Amino acid sequence: MKSTGRGPIRKYLYFNTIYLTYTRSMWRQNETMFDKEKIREIGKQRERWENTTLPNWISQFPERQKEFRNHSGMLIKRVYTPEDVEEMNYMRDLGFPGEYPFTRGLHATMYRGRLWTMRMFAGYGTAEDTNRRFKYLLSEGETGLSTAFDYPTIMGYDSDHSMAKGEVGVCGVAISSLQDMEVLFDGIPLDKVTTSMTINGPASILLAMYIAVGDKQGVRREKLGGTTQNDNLKEFFAQKLCIFPPEPSLKLSTDIIEYCARHLPKWNPISISGYHIREAGATALQELAFTLYDGIAYIESTLKRGLKVDEFAPRLSFFFASHNDFFEEIAKFRAARRLWARIMKERFHAKNPRSMWMRMHVQTSGCTLTAQQPLNNIVRTTIQALAAVLGGTQSLHTNSFDEALCLPTEEAVRVALRTQQIIACESGVTNTVDPLAGSYYVEALTNEMEEKAMEYIQKIDDVGGVIAAIEKGFFQREIANSAYRYQCEIEEKKRIIVGLNEYTIDEKCPIELLRIDPKVEEEQVARLQKLKRERDNRKVKEALEKLHYAAQKDENLMPTIIEAVKAYATLGEITDVLRKVYGEYKELILI
Amino acid sequence: MIKTEEIVKGVLTGDRRSIAKAITIIENNEPQAKDIIASIYPHTGKAHVIGLTGPGGSGKSTLIEKIVREYRQKGKTVGVIAVDPTSPFTGGAFLGDRIRMQELSTDPGVFIRSMATRNYSGGIAKATNDAVKVLDASAKDVVIVETVGAGQSEVEIIKVAQTIVVIHAPGLGDDIQAIKAGLMEIADIFVVNKADRENAEKAVIDIQAMLQLNNKEKSWQIPIIKTVALTGEGVPQLIEKLEEHREFLEKEKLLQKALLKAEVELVDAIKDKVAQSILEELKSKGKFEELIEKILKREIDAASAAEKLLREMLKKA
Amino acid sequence: MQKKIRVLIAKPGLDSHDRGAKVVARALRDAGMEVIYTGLRQTPEQIVEAALQEDVDVIGLSILSGAHKTLFPKIMQLLKEKGLTDILVFAGGIIPEEDVPELKKIGIKEIFGPGTPTEKIIQCIQDYCSKRA
């Protein structure tokens, strides 16, 4: 298996840069929004202000810091004026919502027409427990399901595996077979809800199970809607839930993209994720750049299968974090949309506007929440959620305030959901599209994000593409450095975290926590062993052999996995077949 | 504190706790170290000591894991010493090679120890040689030493190992030029890892070309083995060559190399002892600090200061 | 004599959140210690064997999955069986306060939860090692 070359991306960026510079300079005089003379006049007034009003004030009230930077290291000015966006061309850089480059939003009316999907990540214990939580959230007004699986499931182990001891159902739902999946969605019609599944290595297996449940419910496959995260690339340097080495992992992800393009038109086969990259310690800028680069890699991988870009690109989706620096996040979301639209149009020659859409799901940041004074986290989550809404997200999960202590209780998750509902119904921000457009600060920051992200993309390209960068530890090093820098800033009090290094109190854990009953593991193991006795084991054996053969022949594995799943082969058994063929991955460690 | 006799007894019977303790004592240069080495030395000389060196990113640790597994399949016991650099600024070290071999931790026939260079130059730690002796004395059939991995100044390994394996992987940036002249000289076996990559063949050809130029030991033909450490491809062939080299050494060169090694060791030991005792005396009389002051005030340079001291000391002797 | 404090940082179980473990490892290295990191997905047996072979002074266990109630007692029991009772064991991650007394009873000296400054961990280790010397 060969490693991916860097030729195509490099050529694209080279020509693109030349093209953009050329066209920008050519049209600069005619196409900017602002009158050059008036801008110069403002500049002169700014200088006057800097030499008179400003020093007078500063001499009495010095600024709190020598300089202000956001998390990505960008210098934040004291005041932004039209000078900071003098090159801006409204139609070229912003446009109207629902039109290229989609900076202002993917849809013409955005939240005036339809609010974002309120999709709360949930899962713990047995399939029955999570089925109950699903129904609770739906009854409280959430508009989409999102499934958290337990660690054994995520790593392709059945609940009775030795590595699963103590981990079954503890931080997600335990799903070892189709039987569990059937219980998980019992009473939930799959043609009436959309379901997101946060699963990567075994994504094919969980998707196969979902399809099988749909089949049993009598729902036509073309009607099944939802998302599989299925972003194996980021596992190697962020979430670390990799089972197989990079190349077979990319193959499995591409299998799903290809299969869905042909058979599941309403399914988002992949959620290209920046969230985990960010939570692992990256800055907003790194999150943006690395995620986009992964996106480019997936597109190239799928194109190699012979599909045309417009056949599958409309269903690619993205997943970002939303952290505390309000404007940095908003700029990131807007820059992401514009950048992706440009990449799709200019690099991949997409014709269908939907191929240029960056549809995103956002989750508020987990790592910014504190175990100290947990109720403060409600405030943090609110700020982060608001940034996501002002950034134009399609779907949103808000964290619960007890996130740093345990899995969310019912009360905590309800407050998190209400946060979204209050923003939607009471704050008024949804009454117009992209309200912050035109802010000198926000536009300048959006431009800077885009520019710096492109620089990063060039850097990764120079390293040799995504697989080479993973193997050389490029991402890992960048993330580890950012994470360490962040920790140092907190310890040196250069960065204040309320309740943690400032405004602290002496406290005992003030809230009730959700604890998982250890009986869950016993029950699950018993159920699984019963299944293994009662199923047609001959059929299972045949299906697994068929899968082994198909994997060796490098075919798209979805059809054979669906067969295996319907024969009630377990998740672990199927993953073991793939482990035999692809090997297991050992990570490269960089601190 | 555990008694020296107990530790030595433990080492010789293969008790892992004793082996671990012995290596720590030696690393820290504790008073017991001398006696431990003296006691175990007669029991050494049986293990095949293999040094593995090569640039970072070449897949050394992954390859070692596969090599160990292969040896274990053949019923051999293996000791591994993985060396990582000590930070010259903080004195600390991140020892991350074990990660690739962690699954082997629970195999009773394998002993893995991570060592920091503690600012010793040349790719290994000063105590590596003695740590190898401990593993040798504990009856390990094979001892593998993995060097730091800068790939450029890793020549200290010849003081420790009998067979030197140099690893290279295509696409590391500098290609063959990354293997500096020194390494070309000391290699007994070359490995081109990640052999499934595009430029693997080119790497093999380039190494062959350089070998033609550098060929000194005509009695041992330096082989180039292609491996894919991730899958284990090529590892059985590598083991074959390692065994072949071991036999070759036994027949022809082992005695000579052992002689050279012993010479180097003795000279080093003498240098160490001399420096130690002189420094101890100087420091006890305050002369050392005096001279440091003078050097800082630019009154005298370090080399002249050393000469002055020695002349004084030898006059007295 | 060059005595260094050797620390094993381990990730027991399937939890893959290693940001904290790596930040702590780096901080300890910058404080002059030799840090051996086991990598992810370690069994109690693998952790204890590594501690034994590396002859560490300290073990730091990082876990955010909630599986500490099963894994930690196993680790402490194995350490006892192998006679490694003079090693300082501390833990970090997501460990509810109500579980702490139980963990301290089985021999885990300190739980350094989210937000603990690395300086605190370094101090704890240095105090322990100087007392032992």
XYZ file of C-alpha atoms in Angstrom, chain B:
317
model
C 18.671 -1.067 51.435
C 18.889 -4.566 50.016
C 22.133 -6.421 50.616
C 24.507 -6.743 47.672
C 24.654 -10.513 47.987
C 20.887 -10.725 47.759
C 20.796 -8.589 44.654
C 23.560 -10.532 42.978
C 21.911 -13.821 43.855
C 18.648 -12.486 42.468
C 20.248 -11.341 39.241
C 21.928 -14.659 38.673
C 18.666 -16.532 39.204
C 16.789 -14.153 36.908
C 14.694 -12.486 39.631
C 13.229 -9.412 37.938
C 13.131 -7.243 41.007
C 16.819 -7.818 41.624
C 17.670 -7.120 37.995
C 15.737 -3.862 38.173
C 17.343 -2.834 41.453
C 20.813 -3.699 40.215
C 20.401 -1.513 37.146
C 19.159 1.379 39.285
C 22.098 1.107 41.642
C 24.506 1.097 38.723
C 22.766 4.003 37.008
C 22.949 6.098 40.143
C 26.558 5.095 40.720
C 25.772 4.098 44.279
C 28.503 2.582 46.463
C 27.063 -0.924 45.967
C 27.487 -0.653 42.204
C 31.153 -1.581 42.161
C 30.613 -4.779 44.117
C 27.596 -5.817 42.127
C 29.466 -5.500 38.871
C 32.464 -7.272 40.267
C 30.286 -10.164 41.409
C 28.294 -10.596 38.219
C 31.099 -10.028 35.764
C 32.338 -13.624 35.769
C 28.846 -14.678 34.700
C 28.715 -12.471 31.640
C 29.862 -13.043 28.077
C 27.136 -15.477 27.052
C 24.464 -13.174 25.671
C 24.386 -11.957 22.111
C 24.403 -8.197 22.463
C 22.747 -6.408 19.580
C 22.799 -2.665 19.136
C 20.033 -1.047 17.142
C 20.509 2.456 15.911
C 18.911 4.763 13.402
C 17.131 8.075 13.041
C 13.873 8.914 14.770
C 10.872 7.876 12.713
C 12.622 4.859 11.246
C 10.465 2.498 13.278
C 13.159 1.161 15.639
C 10.904 0.415 18.565
C 8.253 -1.245 16.427
C 10.913 -3.377 14.812
C 12.421 -4.352 18.156
C 9.030 -5.516 19.364
C 8.785 -7.818 16.371
C 12.388 -8.998 16.792
C 11.741 -9.860 20.427
C 8.607 -11.785 19.498
C 10.520 -13.722 16.868
C 13.252 -14.646 19.336
C 10.670 -15.669 21.880
C 9.088 -17.969 19.324
C 12.472 -19.632 19.027
C 12.527 -20.092 22.787
C 15.134 -17.447 23.531
C 14.965 -15.012 26.430
C 15.527 -11.357 25.656
C 16.554 -8.228 27.493
C 15.928 -4.798 25.981
C 17.497 -1.525 26.958
C 15.871 1.496 25.331
C 17.758 4.738 25.605
C 16.298 8.226 25.304
C 17.968 11.601 25.672
C 18.113 13.570 28.894
C 17.184 17.217 28.506
C 20.320 19.287 28.942
C 18.224 22.101 30.434
C 16.100 20.318 32.971
C 17.991 17.098 33.575
C 14.750 15.184 33.083
C 13.848 12.723 30.363
C 10.791 11.335 28.618
C 11.343 7.630 28.097
C 8.814 6.669 25.472
C 10.224 3.596 23.742
C 8.562 1.156 26.080
C 5.174 2.051 24.662
C 5.764 0.028 21.538
C 6.788 -3.008 23.562
C 4.395 -2.786 26.482
C 2.502 -5.898 25.515
C 5.715 -7.839 26.107
C 5.949 -6.600 29.702
C 4.096 -9.575 31.041
C 6.163 -12.143 29.148
C 8.449 -13.720 31.781
C 11.127 -14.295 29.147
C 11.451 -10.589 28.356
C 12.919 -7.791 30.447
C 12.618 -4.203 29.214
C 14.368 -1.261 30.805
C 14.295 2.380 29.720
C 17.388 4.450 30.369
C 18.070 8.144 29.998
C 21.435 9.237 28.627
C 21.894 11.557 31.615
C 23.773 13.751 29.177
C 26.312 11.171 28.173
C 26.973 11.652 24.481
C 26.964 9.098 21.677
C 23.463 7.740 21.828
C 23.616 5.576 24.947
C 23.916 6.086 28.674
C 27.203 5.634 30.514
C 25.610 2.925 32.558
C 24.272 1.085 29.519
C 27.303 -1.151 29.275
C 26.942 -2.274 32.872
C 23.181 -2.630 32.547
C 23.841 -4.981 29.638
C 26.131 -6.975 31.917
C 23.323 -7.359 34.421
C 20.959 -8.697 31.784
C 23.699 -10.933 30.440
C 24.402 -12.305 33.900
C 20.712 -12.990 34.398
C 21.037 -15.506 31.568
C 19.255 -13.615 28.838
C 20.149 -15.170 25.513
C 19.875 -11.898 23.643
C 20.252 -8.335 24.830
C 19.073 -5.568 22.520
C 20.169 -2.004 23.051
C 18.158 0.664 21.288
C 20.038 3.933 21.015
C 18.660 7.427 21.205
C 17.970 7.751 17.548
C 19.571 10.947 16.375
C 21.221 8.637 13.893
C 24.273 10.743 13.541
C 26.526 10.379 16.516
C 25.352 7.029 17.717
C 28.771 5.405 17.692
C 29.183 4.738 21.403
C 27.138 1.643 20.752
C 30.229 -0.182 19.515
C 31.533 -0.199 23.059
C 28.503 -2.125 24.123
C 27.201 -4.307 21.322
C 28.657 -7.152 19.304
C 26.311 -6.829 16.367
C 25.288 -3.409 15.190
C 22.105 -3.015 13.195
C 21.525 0.293 11.467
C 17.954 1.063 10.508
C 16.855 3.396 7.853
C 13.427 4.204 6.510
C 12.679 5.918 3.197
C 11.019 9.294 3.218
C 12.701 10.576 6.355
C 13.830 13.663 4.528
C 17.556 13.358 4.061
C 17.640 9.930 2.498
C 20.877 8.081 2.776
C 22.889 11.142 3.614
C 21.180 10.955 6.985
C 23.318 7.958 7.733
C 26.548 9.715 8.439
C 29.900 8.178 7.704
C 30.397 7.003 11.271
C 27.353 4.767 11.194
C 28.251 3.299 7.844
C 31.533 2.217 9.378
C 30.130 0.430 12.358
C 27.112 -1.311 10.826
C 27.111 -5.077 10.623
C 23.599 -5.294 9.235
C 21.472 -2.713 7.470
C 17.720 -2.661 7.677
C 15.472 -0.707 5.376
C 12.210 -0.498 7.268
C 8.836 0.581 5.843
C 9.889 -1.407 2.806
C 6.376 -1.161 1.373
C 6.941 2.527 0.678
C 7.742 4.005 -2.709
C 11.414 4.837 -2.259
C 12.387 1.706 -0.387
C 14.115 0.156 -3.369
C 16.051 3.332 -3.977
C 17.183 3.345 -0.356
C 18.471 -0.206 -0.718
C 20.375 0.682 -3.884
C 21.861 3.794 -2.287
C 23.057 1.840 0.732
C 24.563 -0.797 -1.534
C 26.456 1.933 -3.379
C 27.815 3.415 -0.165
C 28.790 -0.020 1.071
C 30.892 -0.596 -2.034
C 32.840 2.517 -1.148
C 33.193 1.746 2.515
C 33.798 -1.967 2.430
C 36.434 -2.752 4.975
C 35.522 -6.036 6.640
C 35.471 -8.250 3.578
C 35.040 -11.406 5.626
C 31.528 -10.389 6.672
C 29.278 -9.338 3.825
C 27.042 -6.630 5.227
C 23.477 -7.582 4.284
C 20.627 -5.189 3.654
C 17.340 -6.548 4.957
C 13.982 -5.082 3.955
C 11.377 -5.069 6.678
C 7.876 -3.829 7.294
C 7.911 -3.548 11.075
C 4.172 -2.984 11.295
C 3.393 -6.395 9.852
C 6.588 -8.222 10.812
C 7.550 -8.840 7.208
C 11.280 -9.420 6.832
C 11.859 -9.985 10.531
C 12.560 -13.740 10.290
C 15.207 -12.974 7.670
C 16.692 -10.337 9.976
C 16.883 -12.827 12.824
C 18.606 -15.276 10.498
C 21.267 -12.707 9.703
C 21.643 -11.789 13.358
C 22.280 -15.438 14.188
C 24.657 -15.699 11.269
C 26.634 -12.736 12.494
C 26.753 -14.172 15.962
C 28.266 -17.364 14.574
C 30.672 -15.356 12.455
C 31.813 -13.458 15.523
C 32.289 -16.627 17.463
C 34.386 -18.101 14.739
C 36.440 -15.141 13.636
C 36.040 -11.838 15.254
C 34.554 -12.276 18.642
C 37.842 -12.546 20.413
C 39.287 -9.507 18.654
C 36.213 -7.409 19.298
C 36.131 -8.577 22.869
C 39.766 -7.595 23.241
C 39.123 -4.170 21.779
C 36.090 -3.769 23.966
C 37.961 -4.722 27.097
C 40.745 -2.278 26.269
C 38.307 0.545 25.730
C 36.482 -0.328 28.916
C 39.618 -0.388 30.984
C 40.881 2.912 29.618
C 37.492 4.499 30.229
C 37.378 3.120 33.735
C 40.855 4.452 34.490
C 39.954 7.875 33.080
C 36.833 7.898 35.195
C 38.590 6.915 38.388
C 41.430 9.374 37.826
C 39.096 12.251 37.075
C 36.920 11.317 40.014
C 39.719 11.201 42.568
C 41.371 14.379 41.330
C 38.114 16.271 41.314
C 37.267 14.969 44.770
C 40.534 16.249 46.131
C 40.290 19.601 44.400
C 36.760 20.131 45.596
C 37.647 19.200 49.146
C 40.402 21.804 49.187
C 38.283 24.476 47.584
C 40.710 24.725 44.682
C 38.009 23.840 42.206
C 35.740 26.747 43.113
C 38.783 29.073 43.202
C 39.596 28.214 39.637
C 35.978 28.524 38.503
C 36.010 32.071 39.892
C 39.172 32.870 37.977
C 37.738 31.418 34.788
C 34.580 33.514 35.152
C 36.646 36.631 35.775
C 38.476 35.771 32.584
C 41.800 35.582 34.438
C 42.542 32.113 33.113
C 41.059 29.757 30.527
C 39.832 26.261 31.404
C 42.561 24.289 29.615
C 45.362 26.278 31.253
C 43.650 25.955 34.622
C 43.537 22.184 34.242
C 47.201 22.050 33.278
C 48.219 24.210 36.215
C 46.330 21.947 38.577
C 47.782 18.748 37.225
C 51.319 20.071 37.328
C 50.833 20.992 40.973
C 49.329 17.645 41.831
C 51.963 15.596 40.017
C 54.751 17.634 41.622
C 53.402 16.708 45.004
C 53.056 13.028 44.084
